[in-house]
Amino acid sequence: GENVEQHPSTLSVQEGDSAVIKCTYSDSASNYFPWYKQELGKRPQLIIDIRSNVGEKKDQRIAVTLNKTAKHFSLHITETQPEDSAVYFCAATNTGNQFYFGTGTSLTVIP
Amino acid sequence: GAVVSQHPSRVICKSGTSVKIECRSLDFQATTMFWYRQFPKQSLMLMATSNEGSKATYEQGVEKDKFLINHASLTLSTLTVTSAHPEDSSFYICSASLSNTGELFFGEGSRLTVL
């Protein structure tokens, strides 16, 4: 089955700086890679995703890159704000099948 | 995005009793729903995949007789924790994916406390 690894487990950045979270996956059949943001006690919220036919996707301050050859994808948050503080999860799936989640990254943005 | 609703959000029960959690897809039909368990500061652990009209598929180590899953319609899946014990206390989250895009959306989660 698929194995998704996520790093770092914790990340602290100063407000305004950038944050990068990296994930690797093992199954070359995976073709959909979403990122979720989870605030304490709340549900994970989809913030951005990328499919295997695309190398990069950007939505305002958030971007995701995918390297299919190396089997890794990354989340980039620029101009971080305190409200970006949360736990972020990456996931990988072969569309229609189950999702495999990373272990999560606790991001703290220091004002 | 699509809406998945989960109920109840919090439940406290006595040891030995059973608790039912409902997961509904409000604006789309979901032939497949997923049930996760999440411990504090940990990732989402897949418990089972709920399939409409057929038996759920359980992950290794998850007792199917203890965590009963029913997916009787295209918009509703239920998880029943039977004979609950304090170690079953956890945050349970359901999810459903859109068949056309594959995007996965989560319910609000249910925090179960077994006394």
Tab-separated table of C-alpha atoms in Angstrom, chain B:
chain	number	residue	atom	x	y	z
B	1	GLY	CA	-16.847	22.817	-1.393
B	2	ALA	CA	-19.142	19.920	-0.652
B	3	VAL	CA	-20.699	19.647	2.790
B	4	VAL	CA	-20.400	16.679	5.079
B	5	SER	CA	-22.279	16.855	8.353
B	6	GLN	CA	-21.574	14.728	11.390
B	7	HIS	CA	-23.674	14.330	14.509
B	8	PRO	CA	-23.343	14.463	17.458
B	9	SER	CA	-20.312	16.710	17.842
B	10	ARG	CA	-19.825	15.645	21.445
B	11	VAL	CA	-21.119	12.667	23.338
B	12	ILE	CA	-20.480	11.372	26.824
B	13	CYS	CA	-21.587	7.881	27.717
B	14	LYS	CA	-21.179	5.306	30.428
B	15	SER	CA	-18.920	2.343	29.999
B	16	GLY	CA	-20.755	-0.601	28.455
B	17	THR	CA	-23.273	1.434	26.507
B	18	SER	CA	-23.402	1.938	22.738
B	19	VAL	CA	-23.095	5.195	20.853
B	20	LYS	CA	-24.152	5.954	17.301
B	21	ILE	CA	-22.518	8.653	15.186
B	22	GLU	CA	-24.102	9.813	11.949
B	23	CYS	CA	-22.343	11.129	8.869
B	24	ARG	CA	-24.316	12.782	6.091
B	25	SER	CA	-23.333	14.175	2.734
B	26	LEU	CA	-25.651	17.153	2.427
B	27	ASP	CA	-25.319	18.225	-1.185
B	28	PHE	CA	-23.954	15.212	-2.984
B	29	GLN	CA	-24.261	11.459	-3.050
B	30	ALA	CA	-21.446	9.443	-1.584
B	31	THR	CA	-21.132	5.781	-2.471
B	32	THR	CA	-18.079	5.630	-0.253
B	33	MET	CA	-17.454	7.236	3.102
B	34	PHE	CA	-14.461	6.891	5.357
B	35	TRP	CA	-14.307	6.749	9.136
B	36	TYR	CA	-11.226	7.960	10.968
B	37	ARG	CA	-10.107	8.083	14.528
B	38	GLN	CA	-7.793	10.827	15.707
B	39	PHE	CA	-5.852	10.884	18.953
B	40	PRO	CA	-4.614	14.190	20.374
B	41	LYS	CA	-1.813	15.700	18.303
B	42	GLN	CA	-1.797	12.743	15.947
B	43	SER	CA	-2.784	12.098	12.384
B	44	LEU	CA	-5.974	10.601	11.043
B	45	MET	CA	-6.145	6.851	11.442
B	46	LEU	CA	-8.412	5.173	8.922
B	47	MET	CA	-10.738	2.752	10.658
B	48	ALA	CA	-12.934	1.586	7.832
B	49	THR	CA	-14.311	2.349	4.427
B	50	SER	CA	-18.080	2.448	4.311
B	51	ASN	CA	-19.668	1.280	1.078
B	52	GLU	CA	-23.277	2.025	0.243
B	53	GLY	CA	-25.312	-1.143	0.070
B	54	SER	CA	-22.519	-3.479	1.064
B	55	LYS	CA	-20.334	-4.370	4.006
B	56	ALA	CA	-17.728	-1.963	5.248
B	57	THR	CA	-14.066	-2.687	4.734
B	58	TYR	CA	-12.164	-2.522	8.007
B	59	GLU	CA	-8.513	-1.711	8.450
B	60	GLN	CA	-6.268	-4.196	10.159
B	61	GLY	CA	-6.628	-4.100	13.910
B	62	VAL	CA	-10.083	-2.515	13.918
B	63	GLU	CA	-12.734	-4.754	15.451
B	64	LYS	CA	-15.718	-4.855	13.130
B	65	ASP	CA	-18.006	-6.183	15.853
B	66	LYS	CA	-17.113	-3.279	18.079
B	67	PHE	CA	-17.286	-0.534	15.487
B	68	LEU	CA	-20.408	-1.249	13.485
B	69	ILE	CA	-20.749	0.649	10.249
B	70	ASN	CA	-23.910	0.944	8.223
B	71	HIS	CA	-24.180	2.777	4.916
B	72	ALA	CA	-27.834	2.366	4.092
B	73	SER	CA	-28.210	5.258	1.658
B	74	LEU	CA	-26.098	7.388	-0.644
B	75	THR	CA	-26.104	10.224	1.874
B	76	LEU	CA	-25.827	8.537	5.256
B	77	SER	CA	-23.294	6.361	6.994
B	78	THR	CA	-23.386	5.518	10.685
B	79	LEU	CA	-20.714	4.339	13.094
B	80	THR	CA	-21.867	2.589	16.245
B	81	VAL	CA	-19.372	2.066	19.027
B	82	THR	CA	-20.717	-0.932	20.891
B	83	SER	CA	-20.061	-1.709	24.534
B	84	ALA	CA	-17.922	1.385	24.805
B	85	HIS	CA	-14.962	1.480	27.156
B	86	PRO	CA	-12.846	4.426	28.326
B	87	GLU	CA	-10.125	3.508	25.824
B	88	ASP	CA	-12.634	4.141	23.034
B	89	SER	CA	-12.668	7.808	24.007
B	90	SER	CA	-11.415	9.690	20.985
B	91	PHE	CA	-12.218	12.094	18.167
B	92	TYR	CA	-14.030	10.277	15.364
B	93	ILE	CA	-14.250	11.917	11.944
B	94	CYS	CA	-16.057	10.813	8.830
B	95	SER	CA	-15.359	11.890	5.281
B	96	ALA	CA	-16.771	11.485	1.822
B	97	SER	CA	-15.322	12.112	-1.597
B	98	LEU	CA	-16.836	13.622	-4.673
B	99	SER	CA	-16.966	10.987	-7.375
B	100	ASN	CA	-16.267	13.442	-10.200
B	101	THR	CA	-13.235	15.182	-8.703
B	102	GLY	CA	-12.082	12.798	-6.006
B	103	GLU	CA	-11.896	15.639	-3.482
B	104	LEU	CA	-12.337	14.496	0.109
B	105	PHE	CA	-14.421	16.467	2.579
B	106	PHE	CA	-14.679	15.896	6.299
B	107	GLY	CA	-17.488	16.017	8.803
B	108	GLU	CA	-17.155	18.181	11.902
B	109	GLY	CA	-15.979	15.252	13.976
B	110	SER	CA	-17.461	13.666	17.081
B	111	ARG	CA	-15.669	13.724	20.388
B	112	LEU	CA	-16.578	10.635	22.362
B	113	THR	CA	-15.896	10.429	26.072
B	114	VAL	CA	-16.587	7.136	27.794
B	115	LEU	CA	-16.802	7.347	31.569
